[in-house]
Amino acid sequence: MSDFAGALKSADEHPDFKLAVIGVPFDEKSSFRRGAAGGPAAIRAASTGKCYNPCTEFGVDLEHDTVLVDLGDVDTSGDVDKTFARVEQAVARVLERKAVPIVLGGDHSITLHAVRAVAKRYPALDVLHFDAHPDLYTDLYGDRLSHACPMMRIMEEGLAKTLVQVGIRAASRDQRANAAKVGARMVEMKDLREPLVLEFRNPLYVSFDLDALDPAFAPGVSHLEPGGLSTRQAVALIHGLKARIVGFDIVELNAARDPSGITAAAAFKLLKELAGRVVRP
Ligand code: MN
Ligand code: MN
């Protein structure tokens, strides 16, 4: 079952769709455990309308107030460069239709390629990044395309005017230095004061690494980092955003480590509330 709480429509019957899901079953850039490739299927399975209704907490009805489609998975069977190129193409195609891409990972390496497409359409773009980790390594074990590096590449390539990182609690010295170098604003867990209202001047891309959530709420990730956000804190941050969201991703769901499905349920909750903010900024 894969109907996004009953909100899902057919892209063939609704070529004027507003929101489009793209799955990226890919985890070849994971530095520790594999498993994020199972993310898209797990989030789709969790999203069934037998369990959920299509209304967000603020009353946006994703079935009637917008048109949500699922364009399926990007082909990740070839070499890594081909996969990344296909991610960028898939996102670009959604943007050409003036719709908002919802990318389901997959490990966090895919975000660079999604953001490349979004930044082409919106040359002045801001990025909001939820994560336990800054993902600002220059390289990890020599790999500049590792899932530990996407935010460094995004800033080096000038794809984002502003980068705000929330949920951080595992910043290494190198990454702190890189954050200062590229001008990233890190809101670390140790400094989080609420309510935190984040305002963005430019169109906004949101990248949500599920390990931003505390493992008590989202154990189904590859890197357990205690001391994180509750699901409620994350939802409140999304509700408080002052921004126009033009694309978002939800990455790093490791379904093999999520036997109860609670992490997939959290991922779908975040998808709904983010989609709701697209419909009603
Ligand atoms: Mn990450
Ligand atoms: Mn992370």
XYZ file of N, CA and C and ligand atoms in Angstrom:
845
model
N 0.849 -1.209 0.000
C 0.000 0.000 0.000
C 0.871 1.241 0.000
N 0.568 2.101 -0.888
C 1.420 3.270 -1.058
C 0.559 4.404 -1.581
N -0.265 4.984 -0.698
C -1.222 5.978 -1.193
C -1.120 7.314 -0.456
N -0.094 7.487 0.348
C 0.137 8.760 1.044
C -1.158 9.263 1.708
N -1.654 8.435 2.609
C -2.838 8.757 3.406
C -4.061 9.058 2.540
N -4.105 8.411 1.386
C -5.252 8.602 0.503
C -5.145 9.849 -0.359
N -4.037 10.599 -0.218
C -3.908 11.857 -0.965
C -3.373 11.642 -2.374
N -2.793 10.473 -2.635
C -2.047 10.275 -3.880
C -2.942 10.250 -5.120
N -2.499 10.959 -6.164
C -3.211 10.943 -7.439
C -2.265 10.438 -8.527
N -2.840 10.062 -9.648
C -2.043 9.543 -10.753
C -1.435 10.705 -11.547
N -0.150 10.622 -11.812
C 0.525 11.695 -12.566
C 0.003 11.748 -14.005
N -0.429 10.611 -14.557
C -0.967 10.587 -15.928
C -2.285 11.351 -16.002
N -3.106 11.157 -14.974
C -4.414 11.836 -14.967
C -4.310 13.279 -14.488
N -3.209 13.603 -13.824
C -3.043 14.958 -13.267
C -1.681 15.530 -13.651
N -1.491 15.848 -14.939
C -0.186 16.371 -15.354
C 0.124 17.735 -14.741
N -0.890 18.354 -14.155
C -0.712 19.661 -13.503
C -0.432 19.510 -12.004
N 0.211 18.406 -11.643
C 0.445 18.143 -10.217
C 1.252 19.253 -9.561
N 1.105 19.349 -8.243
C 1.773 20.409 -7.461
C 2.918 19.887 -6.604
N 2.795 18.634 -6.189
C 3.809 18.014 -5.322
C 4.131 16.639 -5.893
N 5.428 16.332 -6.018
C 5.784 15.046 -6.628
C 6.834 14.326 -5.795
N 6.495 13.113 -5.397
C 7.430 12.272 -4.655
C 8.379 11.576 -5.636
N 9.663 11.595 -5.291
C 10.695 10.876 -6.054
C 11.465 10.018 -5.047
N 11.503 8.718 -5.246
C 12.266 7.847 -4.351
C 13.678 7.641 -4.878
N 14.621 7.590 -3.958
C 16.008 7.308 -4.352
C 16.554 6.191 -3.454
N 16.338 4.933 -3.882
C 16.782 3.794 -3.061
C 18.286 3.564 -3.222
N 19.057 4.332 -2.483
C 20.505 4.394 -2.697
C 21.222 4.572 -1.370
N 22.229 3.727 -1.102
C 22.993 3.941 0.137
C 24.479 3.630 -0.052
N 24.948 3.820 -1.277
C 26.347 3.468 -1.558
C 27.333 4.487 -1.009
N 26.844 5.629 -0.547
C 27.736 6.644 0.020
C 27.626 6.702 1.541
N 27.037 5.646 2.115
C 26.948 5.553 3.571
C 28.300 5.118 4.125
N 28.769 5.791 5.161
C 30.118 5.539 5.667
C 30.155 4.439 6.717
N 28.988 4.049 7.245
C 28.967 3.100 8.367
C 28.064 1.924 8.017
N 26.790 2.043 8.339
C 25.868 0.953 8.014
C 25.142 1.235 6.715
N 24.894 0.190 5.954
C 24.018 0.328 4.795
C 22.578 0.099 5.254
N 21.644 0.407 4.390
C 20.229 0.158 4.711
C 19.294 1.288 4.287
N 19.885 2.485 4.067
C 19.032 3.617 3.691
C 18.376 3.430 2.321
N 18.883 2.499 1.530
C 18.256 2.239 0.231
C 16.813 1.758 0.403
N 16.508 1.195 1.562
C 15.140 0.732 1.813
C 14.189 1.836 2.256
N 14.698 3.052 2.347
C 13.892 4.162 2.869
C 12.628 4.473 2.094
N 12.736 4.683 0.767
C 11.526 5.067 0.027
C 10.388 4.042 0.167
N 10.734 2.759 0.058
C 9.690 1.729 0.154
C 9.060 1.731 1.546
N 9.880 1.930 2.579
C 9.354 1.903 3.945
C 8.442 3.100 4.216
N 8.816 4.275 3.693
C 7.967 5.454 3.921
C 6.647 5.293 3.163
N 6.747 4.775 1.928
C 5.493 4.550 1.178
C 4.598 3.567 1.917
N 5.192 2.478 2.392
C 4.388 1.457 3.078
C 3.742 2.029 4.332
N 4.466 2.907 5.033
C 3.932 3.479 6.278
C 2.789 4.447 6.016
N 2.721 4.971 4.778
C 1.833 6.103 4.513
C 0.387 5.720 4.242
N 0.032 4.492 4.454
C -1.283 4.033 4.007
C -2.469 4.803 4.607
N -3.427 5.061 3.725
C -4.657 5.720 4.136
C -5.531 4.857 5.030
N -5.174 3.580 5.170
C -5.901 2.745 6.130
C -5.555 3.173 7.553
N -4.388 3.810 7.691
C -3.937 4.232 9.022
C -4.062 5.732 9.227
N -3.821 6.490 8.146
C -3.731 7.951 8.287
C -4.750 8.655 7.406
N -5.153 9.859 7.837
C -5.947 10.703 6.952
C -5.027 11.759 6.351
N -5.468 12.402 5.258
C -4.564 13.295 4.527
C -4.490 14.719 5.063
N -4.991 14.977 6.260
C -4.976 16.346 6.783
C -3.773 16.589 7.675
N -3.149 17.753 7.488
C -2.054 18.137 8.374
C -2.637 18.681 9.671
N -1.778 18.957 10.609
C -2.253 19.453 11.904
C -2.957 20.800 11.774
N -2.553 21.597 10.764
C -3.191 22.899 10.562
C -4.385 22.818 9.613
N -4.788 21.605 9.260
C -6.003 21.448 8.487
C -5.841 21.528 6.984
N -4.605 21.478 6.492
C -4.429 21.380 5.047
C -4.765 19.946 4.645
N -5.664 19.808 3.678
C -6.082 18.486 3.217
C -5.285 18.155 1.954
N -4.330 17.258 2.082
C -3.427 16.969 0.961
C -4.136 16.236 -0.178
N -5.334 15.736 0.081
C -6.106 15.102 -0.993
C -6.866 16.150 -1.806
N -7.426 17.146 -1.139
C -8.316 18.080 -1.826
C -7.723 19.466 -2.067
N -6.722 19.847 -1.289
C -6.190 21.214 -1.391
C -4.984 21.313 -2.319
N -4.500 20.172 -2.855
C -3.343 20.181 -3.727
C -3.402 18.924 -4.596
N -2.372 18.697 -5.406
C -2.305 17.453 -6.194
C -0.939 16.824 -5.951
N -0.953 15.722 -5.234
C 0.267 14.997 -4.882
C 0.378 13.732 -5.741
N 1.509 13.572 -6.391
C 1.740 12.356 -7.195
C 3.038 11.696 -6.746
N 3.192 10.442 -7.156
C 4.419 9.693 -6.857
C 5.026 9.272 -8.191
N 6.194 9.800 -8.497
C 6.833 9.502 -9.781
C 7.703 8.248 -9.706
N 7.641 7.549 -8.564
C 8.380 6.306 -8.443
C 9.845 6.546 -8.103
N 10.625 5.486 -8.264
C 12.029 5.551 -7.868
C 12.935 5.904 -9.036
N 13.975 6.652 -8.730
C 15.067 6.877 -9.667
C 15.797 5.541 -9.844
N 16.227 5.275 -11.056
C 17.004 4.058 -11.340
C 18.395 4.204 -10.707
N 18.663 3.367 -9.717
C 19.947 3.455 -9.009
C 20.832 2.249 -9.331
N 20.513 1.581 -10.456
C 21.199 0.315 -10.738
C 22.567 0.499 -11.395
N 22.791 1.674 -11.999
C 24.060 1.869 -12.689
C 25.153 2.310 -11.736
N 26.197 2.920 -12.298
C 27.237 3.402 -11.391
C 26.744 4.667 -10.691
N 27.496 5.066 -9.689
C 27.057 6.143 -8.800
C 26.858 7.462 -9.553
N 27.758 7.774 -10.473
C 27.628 9.031 -11.226
C 26.317 9.069 -12.000
N 25.953 7.929 -12.572
C 24.691 7.870 -13.330
C 23.503 8.074 -12.397
N 23.557 7.443 -11.237
C 22.469 7.612 -10.266
C 22.323 9.079 -9.881
N 23.443 9.724 -9.569
C 23.378 11.124 -9.150
C 22.827 12.005 -10.281
N 23.244 11.723 -11.510
C 22.729 12.501 -12.646
C 21.220 12.307 -12.789
N 20.771 11.086 -12.546
C 19.325 10.815 -12.658
C 18.532 11.510 -11.551
N 19.119 11.610 -10.371
C 18.450 12.340 -9.281
C 18.262 13.795 -9.705
N 19.333 14.378 -10.229
C 19.257 15.790 -10.638
C 18.211 15.975 -11.745
N 18.213 15.050 -12.721
C 17.234 15.139 -13.820
C 15.803 14.995 -13.309
N 15.599 14.044 -12.410
C 14.234 13.798 -11.911
C 13.707 15.026 -11.172
N 14.567 15.646 -10.377
C 14.149 16.844 -9.637
C 13.907 17.999 -10.613
N 14.805 18.136 -11.600
C 14.651 19.220 -12.589
C 13.328 19.086 -13.339
N 12.960 17.857 -13.660
C 11.710 17.644 -14.405
C 10.487 18.075 -13.593
N 10.513 17.829 -12.311
C 9.402 18.271 -11.446
C 9.351 19.794 -11.409
N 10.518 20.424 -11.296
C 10.571 21.890 -11.218
C 10.102 22.528 -12.519
N 10.415 21.868 -13.662
C 9.941 22.376 -14.963
C 8.420 22.451 -15.005
N 7.759 21.540 -14.291
C 6.292 21.558 -14.237
C 5.786 22.540 -13.191
N 6.684 23.338 -12.625
C 6.332 24.301 -11.576
C 5.777 23.609 -10.334
N 6.226 22.390 -10.106
C 5.797 21.645 -8.929
C 6.944 21.548 -7.926
N 6.621 21.020 -6.763
C 7.598 20.932 -5.671
C 8.044 19.475 -5.509
N 9.339 19.225 -5.646
C 9.843 17.859 -5.469
C 9.950 17.463 -4.001
N 9.560 16.228 -3.720
C 9.713 15.621 -2.390
C 10.592 14.397 -2.588
N 11.854 14.505 -2.196
C 12.811 13.436 -2.456
C 12.920 12.556 -1.221
N 12.704 11.248 -1.397
C 12.819 10.308 -0.289
C 14.096 9.482 -0.455
N 15.007 9.625 0.532
C 16.265 8.869 0.468
C 16.103 7.513 1.091
N 17.124 6.768 0.932
C 18.416 7.111 0.422
C 19.303 7.787 1.486
N 20.614 7.621 1.261
C 21.518 8.301 2.178
C 21.652 9.772 1.793
N 22.330 10.531 2.647
C 22.285 11.988 2.515
C 23.108 12.514 1.339
N 23.896 11.658 0.712
C 24.701 12.116 -0.427
C 23.834 12.626 -1.574
N 22.598 12.139 -1.659
C 21.737 12.503 -2.795
C 21.298 13.965 -2.755
N 21.363 14.574 -1.576
C 20.865 15.947 -1.430
C 21.624 16.938 -2.307
N 22.943 16.765 -2.425
C 23.731 17.658 -3.288
C 23.136 17.706 -4.692
N 22.743 16.551 -5.200
C 22.304 16.462 -6.592
C 20.885 17.007 -6.763
N 20.064 16.820 -5.746
C 18.738 17.447 -5.767
C 18.879 18.964 -5.703
N 19.767 19.440 -4.834
C 19.911 20.889 -4.653
C 20.521 21.533 -5.903
N 21.380 20.817 -6.597
C 21.907 21.376 -7.859
C 20.762 21.725 -8.803
N 19.794 20.819 -8.909
C 18.650 21.079 -9.796
C 17.805 22.244 -9.280
N 17.588 22.279 -7.971
C 16.735 23.336 -7.409
C 17.418 24.697 -7.562
N 18.737 24.730 -7.364
C 19.471 25.998 -7.452
C 19.526 26.525 -8.889
N 19.422 25.623 -9.852
C 19.367 26.094 -11.248
C 18.087 26.872 -11.480
N 17.006 26.396 -10.898
C 15.728 27.085 -11.068
C 15.624 28.307 -10.169
N 16.177 28.201 -8.964
C 16.125 29.311 -7.990
C 17.555 29.692 -7.623
N 18.176 30.548 -8.445
C 19.585 30.878 -8.200
C 19.829 31.504 -6.823
N 18.816 32.178 -6.280
C 18.932 32.640 -4.891
C 18.106 31.685 -4.039
N 18.800 30.742 -3.398
C 18.122 29.670 -2.665
C 18.696 29.601 -1.251
N 17.841 29.369 -0.277
C 18.303 29.097 1.084
C 18.083 27.615 1.386
N 18.892 27.078 2.293
C 18.770 25.671 2.670
C 18.648 25.562 4.187
N 17.635 24.819 4.607
C 17.466 24.474 6.021
C 17.745 22.988 6.166
N 18.679 22.647 7.040
C 19.201 21.282 7.143
C 18.995 20.771 8.568
N 18.161 19.747 8.707
C 17.984 19.084 10.000
C 18.910 17.872 10.048
N 19.703 17.750 11.093
C 20.658 16.634 11.150
C 21.323 16.624 12.523
N 21.727 15.435 12.978
C 22.617 15.368 14.142
C 24.015 15.828 13.767
N 24.323 15.670 12.473
C 25.684 15.903 11.966
C 25.691 17.077 10.998
N 26.758 17.860 10.986
C 26.778 19.015 10.069
C 26.959 18.614 8.592
N 27.465 17.406 8.339
C 27.708 16.968 6.950
C 28.543 18.000 6.185
N 29.535 18.519 6.890
C 30.399 19.566 6.340
C 31.858 19.107 6.243
N 32.072 17.807 6.165
C 33.448 17.337 5.956
C 33.909 17.739 4.558
N 35.163 18.130 4.451
C 35.742 18.384 3.133
C 35.732 17.083 2.332
N 36.123 15.986 2.997
C 35.953 14.650 2.423
C 35.876 13.684 3.593
N 35.336 12.497 3.355
C 35.360 11.472 4.396
C 36.056 10.241 3.803
N 37.176 9.855 4.421
C 38.001 8.750 3.913
C 38.336 8.977 2.437
N 38.559 10.247 2.093
C 38.954 10.566 0.721
C 37.803 10.770 -0.246
N 36.570 10.558 0.226
C 35.407 10.662 -0.664
C 34.697 11.995 -0.450
N 34.710 12.845 -1.456
C 34.075 14.156 -1.360
C 32.560 14.088 -1.602
N 32.082 12.925 -2.048
C 30.650 12.757 -2.301
C 29.979 11.870 -1.242
N 30.694 11.634 -0.139
C 30.153 10.842 0.966
C 28.884 11.486 1.533
N 28.083 10.685 2.227
C 26.891 11.261 2.876
C 27.277 12.190 4.035
N 28.556 12.278 4.335
C 29.024 13.200 5.385
C 29.476 14.549 4.815
N 29.312 14.740 3.513
C 29.860 15.932 2.839
C 28.875 16.824 2.078
N 27.591 16.472 1.930
C 26.780 17.232 0.965
C 26.686 18.725 1.256
N 26.639 19.104 2.526
C 26.456 20.534 2.820
C 27.719 21.330 2.484
N 28.886 20.673 2.588
C 30.129 21.356 2.206
C 30.143 21.606 0.697
N 29.724 20.597 -0.043
C 29.700 20.768 -1.508
C 28.688 21.850 -1.906
N 27.534 21.824 -1.280
C 26.484 22.807 -1.605
C 27.007 24.225 -1.397
N 27.724 24.438 -0.303
C 28.229 25.784 -0.018
C 29.401 26.140 -0.928
N 30.291 25.196 -1.161
C 31.433 25.466 -2.054
C 30.970 25.802 -3.468
N 29.916 25.129 -3.900
C 29.412 25.367 -5.258
C 28.529 26.610 -5.337
N 28.313 27.255 -4.195
C 27.513 28.475 -4.186
C 26.044 28.221 -4.479
N 25.544 27.031 -4.107
C 24.154 26.678 -4.429
C 23.165 27.281 -3.439
N 23.657 27.670 -2.262
C 22.768 28.242 -1.244
C 23.316 29.578 -0.768
N 22.417 30.542 -0.640
C 22.812 31.841 -0.078
C 22.982 31.704 1.426
N 22.090 30.943 2.034
C 22.115 30.745 3.482
C 21.978 29.266 3.773
N 22.746 28.790 4.752
C 22.564 27.424 5.236
C 22.356 27.491 6.746
N 21.190 27.006 7.190
C 20.911 26.920 8.619
C 20.798 25.444 8.972
N 21.512 25.030 10.006
C 21.555 23.623 10.403
C 20.970 23.483 11.802
N 19.986 22.601 11.944
C 19.287 22.439 13.224
C 19.391 20.983 13.691
N 19.585 20.823 14.994
C 19.636 19.474 15.567
C 21.046 18.950 15.758
N 22.025 19.777 15.431
C 23.428 19.350 15.418
C 23.909 19.011 16.834
N 24.555 17.861 16.960
C 25.122 17.472 18.255
C 26.318 16.545 18.069
N 26.930 16.589 16.904
C 28.097 15.744 16.633
C 29.030 16.473 15.675
N 29.332 17.717 16.006
C 30.193 18.506 15.130
C 31.664 18.255 15.507
N 32.438 17.861 14.541
C 33.878 17.684 14.776
C 34.564 19.043 14.629
N 35.818 19.089 15.037
C 36.563 20.350 14.943
C 36.674 20.800 13.475
N 36.970 19.845 12.591
C 37.073 20.166 11.155
C 35.777 20.783 10.630
N 34.668 20.193 11.059
C 33.383 20.677 10.540
C 33.012 22.039 11.111
N 33.407 22.301 12.351
C 33.194 23.645 12.908
C 33.991 24.669 12.105
N 35.218 24.300 11.770
C 36.058 25.218 10.985
C 35.429 25.446 9.615
N 34.914 24.368 9.007
C 34.277 24.513 7.694
C 32.990 25.330 7.778
N 32.247 25.168 8.856
C 31.010 25.956 9.035
C 31.349 27.442 9.059
N 32.419 27.786 9.777
C 32.831 29.190 9.837
C 33.291 29.660 8.460
N 34.008 28.779 7.765
C 34.551 29.133 6.449
C 33.442 29.424 5.435
N 32.393 28.594 5.436
C 31.340 28.776 4.425
C 30.165 29.597 4.949
N 30.231 29.989 6.213
C 29.178 30.838 6.764
C 27.896 30.099 7.100
N 28.003 28.832 7.470
C 26.810 28.080 7.883
C 26.406 28.510 9.291
N 25.111 28.638 9.506
C 24.607 28.925 10.859
C 24.164 27.618 11.501
N 24.891 27.199 12.506
C 24.597 25.947 13.183
C 23.795 26.230 14.442
N 22.586 25.662 14.524
C 21.822 25.736 15.775
C 22.012 24.387 16.452
N 23.002 24.336 17.344
C 23.307 23.055 17.982
C 22.282 22.732 19.063
N 22.084 21.446 19.316
C 21.120 21.034 20.356
C 21.443 21.699 21.682
N 22.735 21.810 21.993
C 23.122 22.382 23.299
C 22.712 23.844 23.422
N 22.463 24.502 22.303
C 22.119 25.925 22.317
C 20.655 26.183 21.964
N 19.896 25.125 21.703
C 18.524 25.303 21.208
C 17.625 25.935 22.281
N 17.023 27.060 21.935
C 16.046 27.713 22.811
C 14.761 27.837 22.008
N 13.655 27.507 22.650
C 12.388 27.500 21.903
C 11.414 28.529 22.463
N 10.493 29.013 21.655
C 10.311 28.609 20.255
C 11.384 29.207 19.353
N 11.818 28.412 18.385
C 12.803 28.869 17.410
C 12.050 29.165 16.114
N 11.966 30.424 15.764
C 11.287 30.808 14.521
C 12.358 31.134 13.497
N 12.380 30.379 12.421
C 13.399 30.577 11.377
C 12.747 31.249 10.175
N 13.338 32.352 9.779
C 12.796 33.124 8.664
C 13.814 33.124 7.524
N 13.333 32.886 6.320
C 14.209 32.839 5.142
C 13.692 33.811 4.091
N 14.623 34.570 3.554
C 14.244 35.580 2.570
C 14.039 34.969 1.182
N 14.893 33.973 0.866
C 14.858 33.362 -0.470
C 13.993 32.107 -0.455
N 13.641 31.595 -1.627
C 12.976 30.281 -1.676
C 13.803 29.262 -0.885
N 13.112 28.331 -0.243
C 13.790 27.450 0.726
C 13.733 25.985 0.310
N 14.883 25.324 0.400
C 14.956 23.867 0.287
C 15.205 23.317 1.688
N 14.424 22.312 2.080
C 14.587 21.700 3.402
C 15.133 20.289 3.227
N 16.228 19.994 3.908
C 16.792 18.649 3.880
C 16.719 18.070 5.281
N 15.960 16.976 5.417
C 15.723 16.410 6.753
C 16.366 15.031 6.872
N 17.516 14.990 7.541
C 18.160 13.718 7.907
C 17.471 13.238 9.181
N 16.889 12.042 9.117
C 16.069 11.572 10.246
C 16.859 11.389 11.538
N 18.204 11.356 11.454
C 18.948 11.249 12.712
C 19.005 12.577 13.466
N 18.415 13.628 12.903
C 18.191 14.855 13.674
C 17.274 14.560 14.862
N 16.323 13.641 14.642
C 15.422 13.238 15.727
C 16.190 12.390 16.735
N 15.768 12.440 17.977
C 16.392 11.593 18.985
C 16.125 10.121 18.653
N 17.105 9.244 18.876
C 16.879 7.811 18.594
C 15.701 7.223 19.361
N 15.285 7.873 20.453
C 14.095 7.396 21.161
C 12.845 7.530 20.290
N 12.848 8.525 19.403
C 11.714 8.770 18.509
C 11.932 8.168 17.133
N 13.208 8.033 16.758
C 13.537 7.566 15.401
C 14.770 6.671 15.456
N 14.566 5.436 15.910
C 15.717 4.520 16.018
C 16.179 3.960 14.674
N 15.359 4.111 13.643
C 15.659 3.473 12.363
C 16.567 4.308 11.485
N 17.764 4.585 11.985
C 18.767 5.336 11.229
C 20.101 4.603 11.371
N 21.057 4.973 10.549
C 22.335 4.258 10.560
C 23.285 4.745 11.646
N 23.109 5.990 12.067
C 24.002 6.552 13.090
C 23.150 7.014 14.279
N 23.167 6.237 15.369
C 22.379 6.612 16.545
C 23.126 7.696 17.311
N 22.517 8.852 17.423
C 23.159 9.968 18.140
C 22.159 10.495 19.171
N 22.258 10.035 20.419
C 21.292 10.460 21.434
C 21.327 11.970 21.679
N 20.243 12.457 22.282
C 20.191 13.877 22.650
C 19.618 14.759 21.565
N 18.758 14.195 20.736
C 18.250 14.947 19.590
C 16.878 15.553 19.794
N 16.301 15.973 18.677
C 14.983 16.597 18.685
C 13.907 15.547 18.922
N 12.865 15.931 19.630
C 11.676 15.083 19.637
C 10.942 15.308 18.320
N 10.080 14.374 17.977
C 9.275 14.566 16.769
C 8.465 15.849 16.898
N 7.960 16.119 18.100
C 7.166 17.338 18.311
C 7.999 18.595 18.097
N 9.223 18.593 18.582
C 10.077 19.772 18.365
C 10.311 20.013 16.880
N 10.541 18.923 16.139
C 10.774 19.070 14.698
C 9.517 19.598 14.001
N 8.373 19.050 14.368
C 7.114 19.501 13.756
C 6.865 20.974 14.097
N 7.160 21.356 15.336
C 6.953 22.757 15.746
C 7.861 23.694 14.947
N 9.086 23.260 14.700
C 10.004 24.072 13.891
C 9.457 24.257 12.477
N 8.894 23.184 11.927
C 8.312 23.259 10.576
C 7.100 24.192 10.584
N 6.272 24.050 11.609
C 5.088 24.920 11.699
C 5.484 26.383 11.845
N 6.621 26.642 12.512
C 7.025 28.020 12.775
C 7.804 28.677 11.654
N 8.124 27.908 10.612
C 8.946 28.447 9.514
C 8.263 29.621 8.828
N 9.050 30.654 8.582
C 8.575 31.752 7.744
C 9.373 31.662 6.456
N 8.796 30.967 5.481
C 9.557 30.684 4.268
C 8.634 30.127 3.198
N 9.104 30.213 1.957
C 8.412 29.569 0.843
C 9.224 28.334 0.452
N 8.696 27.143 0.798
C 9.428 25.899 0.531
C 9.235 25.497 -0.928
N 10.359 25.315 -1.641
C 10.271 24.962 -3.067
C 10.755 23.531 -3.338
N 11.160 22.848 -2.285
C 11.569 21.457 -2.434
C 12.032 20.946 -1.087
N 11.899 19.633 -0.883
C 12.460 19.081 0.358
C 12.783 17.609 0.194
N 13.672 17.154 1.079
C 13.977 15.727 1.114
C 13.911 15.218 2.544
N 13.674 13.905 2.643
C 13.699 13.204 3.921
C 14.587 11.988 3.688
N 15.722 11.939 4.384
C 16.742 10.949 4.057
C 17.180 10.151 5.285
N 17.920 9.093 4.994
C 18.612 8.275 6.002
C 17.696 7.383 6.838
N 16.506 7.058 6.336
C 15.694 6.045 7.019
C 16.305 4.670 6.743
N 16.718 4.001 7.812
C 17.266 2.647 7.687
C 16.217 1.674 8.210
N 15.406 1.183 7.272
C 14.226 0.400 7.650
C 14.593 -0.892 8.373
N 15.774 -1.423 8.094
C 16.183 -2.669 8.746
C 16.350 -2.476 10.253
N 16.519 -1.233 10.673
C 16.709 -0.935 12.088
C 15.457 -0.301 12.693
N 14.340 -0.502 12.019
C 13.092 0.165 12.426
C 11.968 -0.856 12.520
N 12.147 -1.899 13.375
C 11.182 -3.008 13.358
C 9.759 -2.587 13.678
N 9.570 -1.583 14.528
C 8.203 -1.180 14.870
C 7.606 -0.241 13.829
N 8.448 0.293 12.937
C 7.959 1.239 11.939
C 7.811 2.657 12.462
N 8.304 2.928 13.665
C 8.084 4.256 14.250
C 8.869 5.332 13.510
N 10.035 4.976 12.971
C 10.841 5.976 12.257
C 10.202 6.303 10.909
N 9.683 5.272 10.248
C 8.976 5.497 8.982
C 7.727 6.345 9.229
N 7.052 6.092 10.350
C 5.870 6.897 10.685
C 6.264 8.349 10.938
N 7.392 8.558 11.612
C 7.878 9.927 11.848
C 8.223 10.593 10.520
N 8.856 9.826 9.615
C 9.212 10.369 8.302
C 7.957 10.810 7.565
N 6.919 9.997 7.620
C 5.687 10.352 6.921
C 4.996 11.548 7.581
N 5.069 11.614 8.892
C 4.521 12.781 9.607
C 5.214 14.063 9.137
N 6.541 14.016 9.048
C 7.309 15.185 8.605
C 6.959 15.528 7.158
N 6.815 14.492 6.327
C 6.427 14.724 4.929
C 5.098 15.477 4.859
N 4.127 14.999 5.634
C 2.808 15.645 5.619
C 2.884 17.090 6.064
N 3.570 17.329 7.164
C 3.592 18.692 7.705
C 4.395 19.634 6.807
N 5.475 19.122 6.195
C 6.232 19.951 5.241
C 5.390 20.228 3.990
N 4.723 19.203 3.496
C 3.865 19.389 2.326
C 2.760 20.404 2.646
N 2.242 20.333 3.863
C 1.219 21.285 4.297
C 1.728 22.720 4.257
N 3.008 22.894 4.611
C 3.582 24.251 4.573
C 3.873 24.709 3.144
N 4.012 23.772 2.215
C 4.121 24.151 0.806
C 2.771 24.693 0.338
N 1.720 23.965 0.703
C 0.377 24.361 0.270
C -0.045 25.658 0.956
N 0.269 25.756 2.223
C -0.090 26.958 2.999
C 1.163 27.483 3.705
N 1.914 28.381 3.020
C 3.210 28.830 3.559
C 3.072 29.563 4.904
Mn 23.144 13.818 7.127
Mn 23.083 12.562 10.229
